[in-house]
């Protein structure tokens, strides 16, 4: 068997990992070398996570599965891991506009096919009309059961999205381009509704998401954030500052950009 991992120079990656551990308290950093094409970069980053999961998942492991193309790419990474008995539980609802490359339930099924085990779908929309509807759905036994299993997972796979014209928020019909612009004006830096300091920001979808909250991710032993695109340094930094991230997988240039952004925004927060 030939195993190929496209990661940064070992010394460079180690130095970056040490800096990230000191600044953000994470356990590990996976860095892929920079590539000019977005799809190739996404696959290289995902391959590092896929290889890590192949080495660490065991019979009885449970994985909370988030949404997005970076999480989805893990299921398509090269290699055929030895099958094991793992539960892949959707950590967020879905959308009819999302499809296999975005929706958590599709991704969970494909991950179960790759690593072995089974998947569990969260039978609810990712975003509902208002907080009252959300509260009602959270009382549904099927929704409660799946979210409870996701909360008790050993690993969480989380994609973080930036608020750009190519954002999942627009593609899935949750926000219009105008609403995205308004969200950015309030300090929101990604579709996780965070500001640059890792604090919740006010948006029109606040209190309407059916899925694990940042606070609910906290107790999970290994929260893995996967982000390959060069536009995501801001939301990566915001996610790191929440204190719930244990593992970050990204590109070499993104890692360096996050450190630079941390320097500049830390000075703004603490003049």
mmCIF file of C-alpha atoms in Angstrom:
data_model
loop_
_atom_site.group_PDB
_atom_site.id
_atom_site.type_symbol
_atom_site.label_atom_id
_atom_site.label_comp_id
_atom_site.label_asym_id
_atom_site.label_seq_id
_atom_site.Cartn_x
_atom_site.Cartn_y
_atom_site.Cartn_z
ATOM 1 C CA UNK A 1 0.000 0.000 0.000
ATOM 2 C CA UNK A 2 1.283 3.457 -0.946
ATOM 3 C CA UNK A 3 0.227 6.337 1.289
ATOM 4 C CA UNK A 4 0.623 9.908 0.010
ATOM 5 C CA UNK A 5 0.168 12.906 2.294
ATOM 6 C CA UNK A 6 0.710 16.411 0.942
ATOM 7 C CA UNK A 7 1.776 18.299 4.052
ATOM 8 C CA UNK A 8 4.131 21.158 4.738
ATOM 9 C CA UNK A 9 7.841 20.725 5.451
ATOM 10 C CA UNK A 10 8.091 18.919 8.790
ATOM 11 C CA UNK A 11 10.196 21.619 10.476
ATOM 12 C CA UNK A 12 7.964 24.433 9.241
ATOM 13 C CA UNK A 13 4.814 22.555 10.249
ATOM 14 C CA UNK A 14 6.237 21.798 13.693
ATOM 15 C CA UNK A 15 7.165 25.437 14.328
ATOM 16 C CA UNK A 16 3.681 26.566 13.294
ATOM 17 C CA UNK A 17 2.038 23.897 15.424
ATOM 18 C CA UNK A 18 3.993 25.027 18.496
ATOM 19 C CA UNK A 19 2.874 28.617 17.907
ATOM 20 C CA UNK A 20 -0.763 27.576 17.531
ATOM 21 C CA UNK A 21 -0.577 25.435 20.655
ATOM 22 C CA UNK A 22 0.813 28.330 22.690
ATOM 23 C CA UNK A 23 -1.576 30.966 21.352
ATOM 24 C CA UNK A 24 -4.824 29.041 21.076
ATOM 25 C CA UNK A 25 -4.402 25.974 23.265
ATOM 26 C CA UNK A 26 -5.065 23.506 20.468
ATOM 27 C CA UNK A 27 -3.630 20.000 20.501
ATOM 28 C CA UNK A 28 -2.522 19.641 16.883
ATOM 29 C CA UNK A 29 -2.233 21.493 13.590
ATOM 30 C CA UNK A 30 -2.320 19.849 10.173
ATOM 31 C CA UNK A 31 -0.887 21.983 7.351
ATOM 32 C CA UNK A 32 -1.057 21.119 3.662
ATOM 33 C CA UNK A 33 1.257 22.767 1.161
ATOM 34 C CA UNK A 34 -0.241 25.652 -0.817
ATOM 35 C CA UNK A 35 -1.838 24.850 -4.159
ATOM 36 C CA UNK A 36 -3.186 27.272 -6.769
ATOM 37 C CA UNK A 37 -6.506 25.502 -7.356
ATOM 38 C CA UNK A 38 -9.254 25.564 -4.732
ATOM 39 C CA UNK A 39 -10.432 21.976 -5.255
ATOM 40 C CA UNK A 40 -6.903 20.568 -5.057
ATOM 41 C CA UNK A 41 -6.199 22.561 -1.889
ATOM 42 C CA UNK A 42 -9.424 21.308 -0.308
ATOM 43 C CA UNK A 43 -8.569 17.703 -1.095
ATOM 44 C CA UNK A 44 -5.026 17.990 0.264
ATOM 45 C CA UNK A 45 -6.278 19.399 3.562
ATOM 46 C CA UNK A 46 -9.050 16.806 3.771
ATOM 47 C CA UNK A 47 -6.568 13.991 3.084
ATOM 48 C CA UNK A 48 -4.605 14.931 6.222
ATOM 49 C CA UNK A 49 -7.764 14.661 8.322
ATOM 50 C CA UNK A 50 -8.807 11.436 6.591
ATOM 51 C CA UNK A 51 -5.457 9.843 7.394
ATOM 52 C CA UNK A 52 -5.656 11.025 11.013
ATOM 53 C CA UNK A 53 -9.133 9.500 11.401
ATOM 54 C CA UNK A 54 -7.935 6.224 9.871
ATOM 55 C CA UNK A 55 -5.288 6.027 12.590
ATOM 56 C CA UNK A 56 -7.404 7.131 15.555
ATOM 57 C CA UNK A 57 -10.992 5.906 15.081
ATOM 58 C CA UNK A 58 -11.674 2.583 16.788
ATOM 59 C CA UNK A 59 -14.648 0.294 17.256
ATOM 60 C CA UNK A 60 -17.237 2.165 19.275
ATOM 61 C CA UNK A 61 -16.043 5.662 18.304
ATOM 62 C CA UNK A 62 -18.675 8.296 17.600
ATOM 63 C CA UNK A 63 -18.196 11.262 15.270
ATOM 64 C CA UNK A 64 -20.382 14.392 15.111
ATOM 65 C CA UNK A 65 -20.513 15.452 11.463
ATOM 66 C CA UNK A 66 -20.855 19.066 10.381
ATOM 67 C CA UNK A 67 -21.659 20.439 6.947
ATOM 68 C CA UNK A 68 -19.714 21.921 4.066
ATOM 69 C CA UNK A 69 -17.391 21.028 1.227
ATOM 70 C CA UNK A 70 -14.284 20.718 3.390
ATOM 71 C CA UNK A 71 -15.891 18.105 5.644
ATOM 72 C CA UNK A 72 -17.355 16.362 2.606
ATOM 73 C CA UNK A 73 -13.930 16.065 0.961
ATOM 74 C CA UNK A 74 -12.755 13.767 3.782
ATOM 75 C CA UNK A 75 -15.020 11.029 2.416
ATOM 76 C CA UNK A 76 -13.364 11.349 -1.020
ATOM 77 C CA UNK A 77 -9.755 11.299 0.157
ATOM 78 C CA UNK A 78 -7.379 8.698 -1.325
ATOM 79 C CA UNK A 79 -6.945 5.380 0.442
ATOM 80 C CA UNK A 80 -9.158 2.611 1.777
ATOM 81 C CA UNK A 81 -9.113 2.481 5.592
ATOM 82 C CA UNK A 82 -9.677 -0.774 7.415
ATOM 83 C CA UNK A 83 -13.388 -0.902 8.351
ATOM 84 C CA UNK A 84 -14.451 -0.496 11.959
ATOM 85 C CA UNK A 85 -17.686 0.074 13.905
ATOM 86 C CA UNK A 86 -18.119 3.876 14.109
ATOM 87 C CA UNK A 87 -21.233 6.027 14.515
ATOM 88 C CA UNK A 88 -21.344 9.147 12.320
ATOM 89 C CA UNK A 89 -24.127 11.386 13.665
ATOM 90 C CA UNK A 90 -25.277 14.546 11.890
ATOM 91 C CA UNK A 91 -24.539 17.559 14.077
ATOM 92 C CA UNK A 92 -26.719 19.973 12.095
ATOM 93 C CA UNK A 93 -29.857 19.747 9.993
ATOM 94 C CA UNK A 94 -29.947 20.032 6.243
ATOM 95 C CA UNK A 95 -31.341 21.868 3.235
ATOM 96 C CA UNK A 96 -32.871 20.654 -0.013
ATOM 97 C CA UNK A 97 -30.496 23.036 -1.797
ATOM 98 C CA UNK A 98 -27.382 21.602 -0.161
ATOM 99 C CA UNK A 99 -26.918 18.254 -1.861
ATOM 100 C CA UNK A 100 -24.338 15.588 -1.128
ATOM 101 C CA UNK A 101 -21.381 17.948 -1.027
ATOM 102 C CA UNK A 102 -22.794 20.158 1.738
ATOM 103 C CA UNK A 103 -25.476 18.450 3.845
ATOM 104 C CA UNK A 104 -24.286 16.725 7.012
ATOM 105 C CA UNK A 105 -26.533 13.676 6.559
ATOM 106 C CA UNK A 106 -25.122 12.877 3.107
ATOM 107 C CA UNK A 107 -21.583 13.394 4.396
ATOM 108 C CA UNK A 108 -22.217 11.148 7.421
ATOM 109 C CA UNK A 109 -23.413 8.323 5.161
ATOM 110 C CA UNK A 110 -20.371 8.635 2.927
ATOM 111 C CA UNK A 111 -18.015 8.682 5.926
ATOM 112 C CA UNK A 112 -19.697 5.540 7.277
ATOM 113 C CA UNK A 113 -19.153 3.889 3.906
ATOM 114 C CA UNK A 114 -15.485 4.887 3.999
ATOM 115 C CA UNK A 115 -14.571 3.963 7.579
ATOM 116 C CA UNK A 116 -17.262 1.439 8.462
ATOM 117 C CA UNK A 117 -20.103 1.620 10.925
ATOM 118 C CA UNK A 118 -23.334 3.529 10.487
ATOM 119 C CA UNK A 119 -24.690 7.028 10.129
ATOM 120 C CA UNK A 120 -27.569 8.857 11.760
ATOM 121 C CA UNK A 121 -29.462 11.699 10.098
ATOM 122 C CA UNK A 122 -30.798 14.750 11.910
ATOM 123 C CA UNK A 123 -34.289 14.947 10.426
ATOM 124 C CA UNK A 124 -34.731 18.713 10.569
ATOM 125 C CA UNK A 125 -33.857 21.799 8.541
ATOM 126 C CA UNK A 126 -30.563 23.461 9.373
ATOM 127 C CA UNK A 127 -32.326 26.821 9.779
ATOM 128 C CA UNK A 128 -35.994 27.397 10.604
ATOM 129 C CA UNK A 129 -38.255 30.431 10.429
ATOM 130 C CA UNK A 130 -37.988 31.597 14.035
ATOM 131 C CA UNK A 131 -36.769 30.629 17.526
ATOM 132 C CA UNK A 132 -40.227 29.360 18.498
ATOM 133 C CA UNK A 133 -40.164 26.792 15.691
ATOM 134 C CA UNK A 134 -36.634 25.836 16.675
ATOM 135 C CA UNK A 135 -37.690 25.245 20.273
ATOM 136 C CA UNK A 136 -40.539 23.020 19.095
ATOM 137 C CA UNK A 137 -38.300 20.931 16.837
ATOM 138 C CA UNK A 138 -35.729 20.482 19.600
ATOM 139 C CA UNK A 139 -38.472 18.748 21.606
ATOM 140 C CA UNK A 140 -39.043 16.183 18.843
ATOM 141 C CA UNK A 141 -37.797 12.793 20.026
ATOM 142 C CA UNK A 142 -35.988 11.989 16.773
ATOM 143 C CA UNK A 143 -34.195 15.350 16.743
ATOM 144 C CA UNK A 144 -33.342 15.098 20.448
ATOM 145 C CA UNK A 145 -31.925 11.586 20.032
ATOM 146 C CA UNK A 146 -29.612 12.465 17.143
ATOM 147 C CA UNK A 147 -28.369 15.691 18.715
ATOM 148 C CA UNK A 148 -27.751 13.879 21.999
ATOM 149 C CA UNK A 149 -25.610 11.304 20.191
ATOM 150 C CA UNK A 150 -23.714 14.094 18.434
ATOM 151 C CA UNK A 151 -23.120 15.843 21.782
ATOM 152 C CA UNK A 152 -21.620 12.669 23.213
ATOM 153 C CA UNK A 153 -19.293 12.090 20.244
ATOM 154 C CA UNK A 154 -15.571 11.514 20.646
ATOM 155 C CA UNK A 155 -14.747 13.591 17.555
ATOM 156 C CA UNK A 156 -16.481 16.476 15.773
ATOM 157 C CA UNK A 157 -15.763 17.389 12.139
ATOM 158 C CA UNK A 158 -16.572 21.063 11.647
ATOM 159 C CA UNK A 159 -16.344 23.188 8.526
ATOM 160 C CA UNK A 160 -16.231 26.960 8.949
ATOM 161 C CA UNK A 161 -17.634 29.214 6.251
ATOM 162 C CA UNK A 162 -16.780 32.769 5.363
ATOM 163 C CA UNK A 163 -19.418 35.324 4.395
ATOM 164 C CA UNK A 164 -18.627 35.829 0.724
ATOM 165 C CA UNK A 165 -20.663 35.676 -2.467
ATOM 166 C CA UNK A 166 -19.797 31.957 -2.588
ATOM 167 C CA UNK A 167 -20.955 31.355 0.978
ATOM 168 C CA UNK A 168 -23.048 28.336 1.903
ATOM 169 C CA UNK A 169 -25.477 30.822 3.424
ATOM 170 C CA UNK A 170 -26.293 32.151 -0.057
ATOM 171 C CA UNK A 171 -26.065 28.875 -1.979
ATOM 172 C CA UNK A 172 -28.443 27.183 0.447
ATOM 173 C CA UNK A 173 -30.915 30.050 0.374
ATOM 174 C CA UNK A 174 -30.549 31.031 4.042
ATOM 175 C CA UNK A 175 -29.428 34.600 3.377
ATOM 176 C CA UNK A 176 -29.563 36.914 0.387
ATOM 177 C CA UNK A 177 -26.399 38.732 -0.741
ATOM 178 C CA UNK A 178 -27.840 41.910 0.827
ATOM 179 C CA UNK A 179 -28.396 40.115 4.151
ATOM 180 C CA UNK A 180 -24.838 38.772 4.042
ATOM 181 C CA UNK A 181 -23.570 42.335 3.577
ATOM 182 C CA UNK A 182 -25.624 43.457 6.581
ATOM 183 C CA UNK A 183 -24.254 40.563 8.656
ATOM 184 C CA UNK A 184 -20.698 41.555 7.762
ATOM 185 C CA UNK A 185 -21.489 45.127 8.802
ATOM 186 C CA UNK A 186 -22.387 43.890 12.307
ATOM 187 C CA UNK A 187 -18.991 42.214 12.660
ATOM 188 C CA UNK A 188 -20.023 38.711 11.615
ATOM 189 C CA UNK A 189 -17.117 37.002 9.870
ATOM 190 C CA UNK A 190 -18.543 33.572 9.007
ATOM 191 C CA UNK A 191 -21.619 31.399 8.804
ATOM 192 C CA UNK A 192 -20.924 30.235 12.349
ATOM 193 C CA UNK A 193 -22.166 33.701 13.412
ATOM 194 C CA UNK A 194 -18.964 34.701 15.197
ATOM 195 C CA UNK A 195 -17.010 37.905 15.295
ATOM 196 C CA UNK A 196 -13.216 38.074 15.003
ATOM 197 C CA UNK A 197 -12.848 37.675 18.776
ATOM 198 C CA UNK A 198 -14.790 34.395 18.757
ATOM 199 C CA UNK A 199 -17.887 35.945 20.320
ATOM 200 C CA UNK A 200 -21.437 35.376 19.012
ATOM 201 C CA UNK A 201 -22.581 38.117 16.655
ATOM 202 C CA UNK A 202 -26.134 39.293 16.090
ATOM 203 C CA UNK A 203 -27.683 38.182 12.795
ATOM 204 C CA UNK A 204 -31.182 37.531 11.526
ATOM 205 C CA UNK A 205 -30.636 33.762 11.826
ATOM 206 C CA UNK A 206 -29.678 33.900 15.497
ATOM 207 C CA UNK A 207 -31.716 31.379 17.492
ATOM 208 C CA UNK A 208 -32.911 29.603 14.353
ATOM 209 C CA UNK A 209 -30.227 26.936 13.755
ATOM 210 C CA UNK A 210 -31.007 23.271 14.429
ATOM 211 C CA UNK A 211 -27.658 21.796 15.385
ATOM 212 C CA UNK A 212 -24.958 21.706 18.021
ATOM 213 C CA UNK A 213 -24.017 25.060 19.510
ATOM 214 C CA UNK A 214 -20.457 26.171 20.207
ATOM 215 C CA UNK A 215 -21.041 25.499 23.905
ATOM 216 C CA UNK A 216 -22.163 21.942 23.098
ATOM 217 C CA UNK A 217 -19.004 21.325 21.076
ATOM 218 C CA UNK A 218 -16.859 22.214 24.089
ATOM 219 C CA UNK A 219 -17.074 18.853 25.937
ATOM 220 C CA UNK A 220 -16.236 16.828 22.798
ATOM 221 C CA UNK A 221 -12.717 15.427 23.150
ATOM 222 C CA UNK A 222 -11.466 16.320 19.663
ATOM 223 C CA UNK A 223 -13.172 19.136 17.755
ATOM 224 C CA UNK A 224 -11.551 19.223 14.322
ATOM 225 C CA UNK A 225 -11.970 22.384 12.231
ATOM 226 C CA UNK A 226 -11.256 21.949 8.531
ATOM 227 C CA UNK A 227 -10.778 25.046 6.354
ATOM 228 C CA UNK A 228 -8.780 25.122 3.134
ATOM 229 C CA UNK A 229 -9.835 28.285 1.298
ATOM 230 C CA UNK A 230 -7.570 31.340 1.417
ATOM 231 C CA UNK A 231 -10.530 33.589 2.302
ATOM 232 C CA UNK A 232 -11.061 31.912 5.681
ATOM 233 C CA UNK A 233 -8.300 33.232 7.935
ATOM 234 C CA UNK A 234 -10.774 35.474 9.765
ATOM 235 C CA UNK A 235 -13.327 32.791 10.596
ATOM 236 C CA UNK A 236 -10.546 30.334 11.472
ATOM 237 C CA UNK A 237 -9.221 32.847 13.996
ATOM 238 C CA UNK A 238 -12.716 33.465 15.372
ATOM 239 C CA UNK A 239 -13.246 29.720 15.772
ATOM 240 C CA UNK A 240 -9.883 29.273 17.514
ATOM 241 C CA UNK A 241 -10.707 32.070 19.943
ATOM 242 C CA UNK A 242 -13.852 30.255 21.110
ATOM 243 C CA UNK A 243 -11.563 27.816 22.911
ATOM 244 C CA UNK A 244 -13.407 24.706 21.696
ATOM 245 C CA UNK A 245 -11.067 23.724 18.834
ATOM 246 C CA UNK A 246 -8.617 20.884 19.477
ATOM 247 C CA UNK A 247 -7.378 20.224 15.936
ATOM 248 C CA UNK A 248 -7.051 22.597 12.983
ATOM 249 C CA UNK A 249 -6.503 21.415 9.424
ATOM 250 C CA UNK A 250 -5.704 24.096 6.869
ATOM 251 C CA UNK A 251 -3.120 25.292 4.361
ATOM 252 C CA UNK A 252 0.325 26.640 5.124
ATOM 253 C CA UNK A 253 -0.568 30.148 3.945
ATOM 254 C CA UNK A 254 -3.787 30.146 5.968
ATOM 255 C CA UNK A 255 -1.899 29.179 9.125
ATOM 256 C CA UNK A 256 0.524 32.058 8.653
ATOM 257 C CA UNK A 257 -2.313 34.479 7.838
ATOM 258 C CA UNK A 258 -4.148 33.477 11.031
ATOM 259 C CA UNK A 259 -1.064 34.240 13.127
ATOM 260 C CA UNK A 260 -0.652 37.645 11.451
ATOM 261 C CA UNK A 261 -4.340 38.406 11.937
ATOM 262 C CA UNK A 262 -4.144 37.355 15.573
ATOM 263 C CA UNK A 263 -1.273 39.799 16.086
ATOM 264 C CA UNK A 264 -3.127 42.733 14.530
ATOM 265 C CA UNK A 265 -6.552 42.098 16.080
ATOM 266 C CA UNK A 266 -5.156 41.335 19.532
ATOM 267 C CA UNK A 267 -3.626 44.810 19.523
ATOM 268 C CA UNK A 268 -7.017 46.247 18.528
ATOM 269 C CA UNK A 269 -8.771 44.404 21.351
ATOM 270 C CA UNK A 270 -6.103 45.279 23.932
ATOM 271 C CA UNK A 271 -4.494 48.638 22.992
#
